[in-house]
Coordinates of C-alpha atoms and ligand atoms in Angstrom, one line a residue:
M1 CA 4.8 -0.6 18.9
P2 CA 3.7 -4.6 17.6
L3 CA 2.8 -4.6 14.0
V4 CA -1.4 -4.0 14.3
N5 CA -3.9 -4.7 11.8
V6 CA -5.0 -1.8 10.1
K7 CA -9.0 -2.2 11.4
E8 CA -8.5 1.3 13.4
M9 CA -5.8 3.1 12.1
M10 CA -8.6 2.8 8.7
Q11 CA -11.3 3.9 11.4
K12 CA -9.7 6.8 12.9
A13 CA -8.9 7.9 9.4
Y14 CA -12.6 7.8 8.1
E15 CA -14.1 9.5 11.6
G16 CA -11.0 12.3 10.3
H17 CA -11.3 13.0 6.5
Y18 CA -7.8 12.2 6.2
A19 CA -6.4 8.7 4.3
V20 CA -3.2 6.4 4.9
G21 CA 0.1 5.4 3.1
H22 CA 0.6 2.2 2.1
F23 CA 4.0 2.9 0.8
N24 CA 5.1 -1.1 -0.9
I25 CA 8.5 -2.1 0.5
N26 CA 11.9 -3.9 -2.0
N27 CA 14.4 -4.1 1.3
L28 CA 15.1 -3.6 4.2
E29 CA 16.5 0.7 2.9
W30 CA 13.1 1.5 1.4
T31 CA 11.5 -0.3 4.4
K32 CA 13.5 1.9 6.8
A33 CA 13.0 5.0 5.5
I34 CA 9.9 4.5 5.7
L35 CA 9.6 3.8 9.2
Q36 CA 11.4 6.2 9.8
T37 CA 9.8 8.9 7.9
A38 CA 6.3 7.9 9.6
E39 CA 7.6 8.3 13.2
E40 CA 9.6 11.7 12.9
L41 CA 5.3 12.8 11.0
K42 CA 4.4 11.4 13.8
S43 CA 1.7 9.3 11.2
P44 CA 0.7 5.8 11.4
V45 CA 2.4 4.5 7.9
I46 CA 1.2 0.8 6.4
L47 CA 4.1 -1.6 4.5
G48 CA 2.5 -2.6 1.7
V49 CA 4.3 -6.3 -0.4
S50 CA 3.6 -7.4 -3.5
E51 CA 4.2 -11.0 -4.1
G52 CA 7.1 -10.7 -6.2
A53 CA 8.4 -7.8 -3.7
N54 CA 7.4 -10.9 -0.9
K55 CA 10.0 -13.4 -3.2
H56 CA 12.8 -11.1 -3.8
M57 CA 13.1 -10.2 -0.4
T58 CA 13.2 -14.9 0.0
G59 CA 9.5 -15.2 1.2
F60 CA 6.8 -14.1 4.0
K61 CA 8.5 -15.2 6.9
T62 CA 11.8 -13.1 6.1
V63 CA 9.5 -10.1 5.7
A64 CA 7.6 -10.7 8.1
A65 CA 10.3 -11.5 11.2
M66 CA 13.0 -8.0 9.3
V67 CA 9.7 -5.9 9.8
A68 CA 8.5 -6.9 13.2
A69 CA 12.5 -7.2 14.5
M70 CA 12.6 -3.1 12.6
V71 CA 10.4 -1.4 13.9
E72 CA 10.9 -2.8 17.5
D73 CA 14.8 -1.6 16.8
L74 CA 14.8 1.9 15.1
N75 CA 11.4 2.1 18.6
I76 CA 9.1 2.9 16.0
T77 CA 6.2 4.2 17.9
V78 CA 3.7 5.0 15.6
P79 CA 0.7 2.1 14.3
V80 CA 2.6 0.5 11.7
A81 CA 1.1 -2.8 9.9
L82 CA 2.1 -4.6 7.3
H83 CA -0.1 -5.8 4.6
L84 CA 0.4 -8.4 1.2
D85 CA -0.9 -6.6 -1.3
H86 CA -2.6 -8.5 -4.1
G87 CA -2.7 -11.2 -2.3
T88 CA -3.1 -14.4 -4.6
Y89 CA -5.4 -16.9 -1.7
E90 CA -2.2 -19.3 -1.0
G91 CA 0.2 -16.0 -0.6
A92 CA -2.6 -14.9 1.9
K93 CA -3.0 -17.7 4.0
K94 CA 1.2 -17.4 4.0
A95 CA 1.3 -13.9 5.1
L96 CA -1.0 -14.8 7.6
A97 CA 1.0 -17.5 8.8
A98 CA 4.2 -16.1 8.2
G99 CA 3.3 -13.1 10.9
Y100 CA 1.2 -10.3 8.5
S101 CA -0.9 -8.7 10.9
S102 CA -3.2 -7.2 6.8
V103 CA -4.0 -9.4 3.8
M104 CA -5.7 -7.9 0.6
F105 CA -6.8 -10.4 -2.0
D106 CA -7.4 -10.2 -4.6
G107 CA -10.2 -12.4 -6.4
S108 CA -11.3 -9.7 -8.9
H109 CA -9.5 -12.1 -11.4
Y110 CA -12.1 -14.7 -10.3
D111 CA -15.9 -14.3 -11.3
I112 CA -18.6 -12.8 -8.3
D113 CA -18.4 -15.9 -7.0
E114 CA -16.3 -17.5 -6.7
N115 CA -14.0 -14.4 -5.4
I116 CA -17.3 -14.3 -3.5
Q117 CA -16.4 -18.2 -1.6
K118 CA -13.3 -17.3 -2.2
T119 CA -13.7 -14.2 0.3
K120 CA -15.0 -15.4 2.9
E121 CA -12.4 -18.2 3.4
I122 CA -9.1 -15.8 3.6
V123 CA -11.7 -13.0 5.9
E124 CA -12.5 -15.9 8.7
L125 CA -8.7 -16.6 8.5
A126 CA -7.6 -13.7 9.0
H127 CA -10.2 -12.1 11.5
S128 CA -9.8 -15.5 14.1
M129 CA -5.6 -13.9 14.2
G130 CA -6.8 -11.3 14.5
C131 CA -5.5 -9.8 11.3
T132 CA -7.8 -7.6 8.1
V133 CA -8.5 -7.8 5.1
E134 CA -9.1 -6.1 2.4
A135 CA -11.1 -7.4 -1.1
E136 CA -11.2 -5.6 -4.7
V137 CA -13.7 -5.4 -7.0
G138 CA -13.0 -4.7 -10.7
S139 CA -9.5 -4.4 -11.5
I140 CA -7.0 -2.0 -11.1
G141 CA -5.5 -1.0 -14.4
G142 CA -1.8 -1.3 -15.9
E143 CA 0.6 -3.8 -14.3
E144 CA 2.1 -4.8 -11.0
D145 CA 5.0 -7.1 -10.6
G146 CA 3.8 -9.3 -13.4
V147 CA -0.6 -9.2 -11.8
A148 CA -1.9 -7.2 -15.3
G149 CA -6.0 -5.3 -14.4
K150 CA -8.2 -4.4 -17.1
G151 CA -8.6 -1.2 -15.4
E152 CA -12.5 -1.3 -14.8
V153 CA -14.3 0.8 -13.2
A154 CA -16.3 -1.1 -10.3
D155 CA -19.6 -1.9 -10.0
P156 CA -21.1 -0.6 -6.9
A157 CA -24.2 -3.3 -6.3
Q158 CA -21.2 -5.8 -6.5
C159 CA -18.6 -3.5 -3.7
K160 CA -22.0 -3.5 -1.5
L161 CA -21.6 -7.7 -2.2
I162 CA -18.6 -8.1 -1.5
S163 CA -18.4 -5.1 1.6
D164 CA -21.2 -7.0 3.6
L165 CA -18.9 -10.1 3.1
G166 CA -16.4 -8.6 7.1
V167 CA -13.8 -7.5 4.3
D168 CA -12.0 -4.8 6.9
I169 CA -11.3 -2.8 3.3
L170 CA -12.7 -3.1 -0.4
A171 CA -10.3 -1.6 -2.9
A172 CA -13.0 -0.3 -5.4
G173 CA -11.4 0.4 -9.0
I174 CA -12.8 3.4 -10.7
G175 CA -10.6 5.1 -13.2
N176 CA -7.2 4.4 -11.6
I177 CA -4.3 2.6 -12.5
H178 CA -0.7 1.0 -10.8
G179 CA 2.4 2.9 -12.7
Q180 CA 1.9 6.2 -14.9
Y181 CA -0.8 7.9 -16.0
P182 CA -0.5 8.0 -19.9
A183 CA -1.2 12.1 -21.2
N184 CA -4.6 11.1 -21.6
W185 CA -5.9 9.7 -18.8
Q186 CA -9.4 10.7 -18.0
G187 CA -9.1 10.9 -14.5
L188 CA -10.7 9.1 -10.5
D189 CA -14.5 8.8 -11.3
F190 CA -16.1 10.4 -8.4
E191 CA -19.7 9.9 -9.3
T192 CA -18.8 5.4 -9.5
L193 CA -16.8 6.5 -5.9
G194 CA -19.6 8.6 -5.1
K195 CA -22.0 5.8 -5.6
I196 CA -19.9 3.5 -4.3
Q197 CA -20.1 5.2 -0.9
A198 CA -23.7 5.2 -1.1
A199 CA -23.8 1.2 -1.4
C200 CA -21.3 -0.1 1.2
G201 CA -22.2 2.8 3.6
N202 CA -19.4 3.5 5.9
M203 CA -16.7 0.8 4.6
P204 CA -13.2 2.5 4.2
L205 CA -12.2 2.4 0.5
V206 CA -9.0 1.9 -0.9
L207 CA -7.1 4.1 -3.9
H208 CA -4.4 2.2 -6.2
G209 CA -2.1 3.8 -8.2
G210 CA -1.4 6.6 -5.8
T211 CA 1.4 7.8 -8.1
G212 CA 1.1 11.0 -9.8
I213 CA -2.3 11.2 -9.5
P214 CA -3.3 14.9 -9.1
T215 CA -3.3 16.4 -5.6
A216 CA -7.3 18.0 -6.1
M217 CA -8.1 13.9 -7.3
I218 CA -6.5 12.6 -4.0
K219 CA -8.5 15.3 -1.3
K220 CA -11.5 15.0 -3.6
A221 CA -10.5 10.8 -3.4
I222 CA -10.4 11.2 0.7
S223 CA -13.7 13.2 1.2
L224 CA -15.7 10.0 -0.6
G225 CA -14.9 7.8 1.7
V226 CA -10.8 6.8 0.8
C227 CA -8.6 5.8 3.7
K228 CA -5.9 4.1 2.4
I229 CA -4.1 5.1 -1.2
N230 CA -1.3 2.7 -2.6
V231 CA 2.4 4.3 -3.2
N232 CA 5.2 2.4 -5.8
T233 CA 6.5 2.9 -9.1
E234 CA 6.1 7.1 -7.2
C235 CA 9.2 6.8 -4.9
Q236 CA 11.1 3.1 -7.2
L237 CA 11.2 6.7 -9.7
A238 CA 12.6 9.1 -6.6
F239 CA 15.0 6.2 -5.4
C240 CA 16.5 5.7 -9.0
A241 CA 17.0 9.4 -10.1
A242 CA 18.4 9.6 -7.1
T243 CA 20.6 6.9 -7.3
R244 CA 21.5 7.7 -11.2
S245 CA 21.9 11.4 -9.8
Y246 CA 25.1 10.0 -7.3
I247 CA 26.4 8.0 -9.8
E248 CA 27.2 10.6 -13.2
A249 CA 28.0 13.1 -10.8
N250 CA 30.8 9.6 -9.8
K251 CA 30.3 10.3 -6.1
D252 CA 31.2 6.2 -6.0
K253 CA 34.8 6.6 -7.7
E254 CA 35.2 9.8 -4.9
K255 CA 36.5 7.5 -1.2
K256 CA 34.9 4.9 -0.3
G257 CA 31.5 6.1 -2.3
F258 CA 31.4 2.9 -3.8
D259 CA 29.8 1.4 0.1
P260 CA 26.9 0.1 -0.7
R261 CA 25.6 2.2 2.7
K262 CA 27.0 6.0 0.9
L263 CA 25.4 4.0 -3.0
L264 CA 22.2 3.9 -1.4
A265 CA 21.6 6.6 1.1
P266 CA 20.4 8.7 -1.4
G267 CA 18.6 7.2 -3.0
C268 CA 17.0 5.7 0.9
E269 CA 16.4 9.6 1.1
A270 CA 14.3 10.7 -2.0
I271 CA 12.1 7.4 -0.9
K272 CA 11.9 9.6 2.8
A273 CA 11.0 12.8 1.0
T274 CA 8.3 11.1 -1.0
V275 CA 6.7 9.3 1.6
R276 CA 7.0 12.8 3.2
E277 CA 5.2 14.8 0.3
K278 CA 2.3 12.0 0.8
M279 CA 1.6 12.2 4.2
E280 CA 1.1 15.8 3.6
I281 CA -1.6 15.8 0.7
F282 CA -3.0 12.8 2.3
G283 CA -3.8 14.6 5.8
S284 CA -2.1 11.6 7.8
I285 CA 1.0 13.8 9.6
G286 CA 0.2 14.0 13.4
K287 CA -2.1 11.3 13.5
A288 CA -0.7 9.1 15.7
E289 CA 0.3 11.4 18.4
Ligands
13P301 P1 1.6 2.7 -7.8 O1 2.6 1.8 -8.7 O2 1.2 2.6 -9.1 O3 1.9 3.7 -7.4 O4 0.6 2.0 -7.4 C1 0.3 0.6 -5.9 C2 -0.3 0.6 -5.8 O5 -1.7 0.3 -6.4 C3 -0.1 -1.0 -4.3 O6 -0.8 -1.9 -4.9

């Protein structure tokens, strides 16, 4: 199946009260592990690429070509979206031109008027190409690829303003942060999430910073209209821990254990286990059957 935008998968998730996982990719192994897990579990999936990861993989064209070809070579039948994560204005345009099926335009650091203007432009361009757009109101806390957010709680009225611009999905800060949560984290602000949902009607909402959010909070967020949950750090930690164990057990010194295909295999299995666990919690398993 060719890459799809997120429109239909988000509508189905909204109506079916589950969320689709957005898993960030960093390289070929990451992409393959996530796609294979989605296919095995018959779950729709969103591959997220930050601008930093995009640069690491040498650019928009390389990423779009790799993902499209891998979906074909692996005979992936579940819906797969290739989504730019926290895109800049210029980055979003380049990603669309290269073949991404969806983009996030993160205008949260502009003042609201400029955020509105630029979001409108990106929506018009994306829709003219059959692609979807995620917008953000209230920056997400923590730091991701050098993009630092203060962790604001979004203003429901601003969410309504932005969602009325024709965006397909909306990320709203509700006390969530990228990376690991500190011990004194206050948890998600469900009162605000409820107000945002009431203000924005049936707009599918996005929860960033999916790493380490307790299952009960994830489920409550889904019940309040969250249809897409972004996970990055948790896959990185799982990959790192499994790779560390392999090397600490001196497996790289046994026979051809230094072969990168062997060296990276435990990390890939750990990514698969993490993705599976998340898909179970999000309720997306079997939704692409
Ligand atoms: P985590 O790294 O906290 O899982 O957040 C991922 C994310 O929100 C990507 O946009």
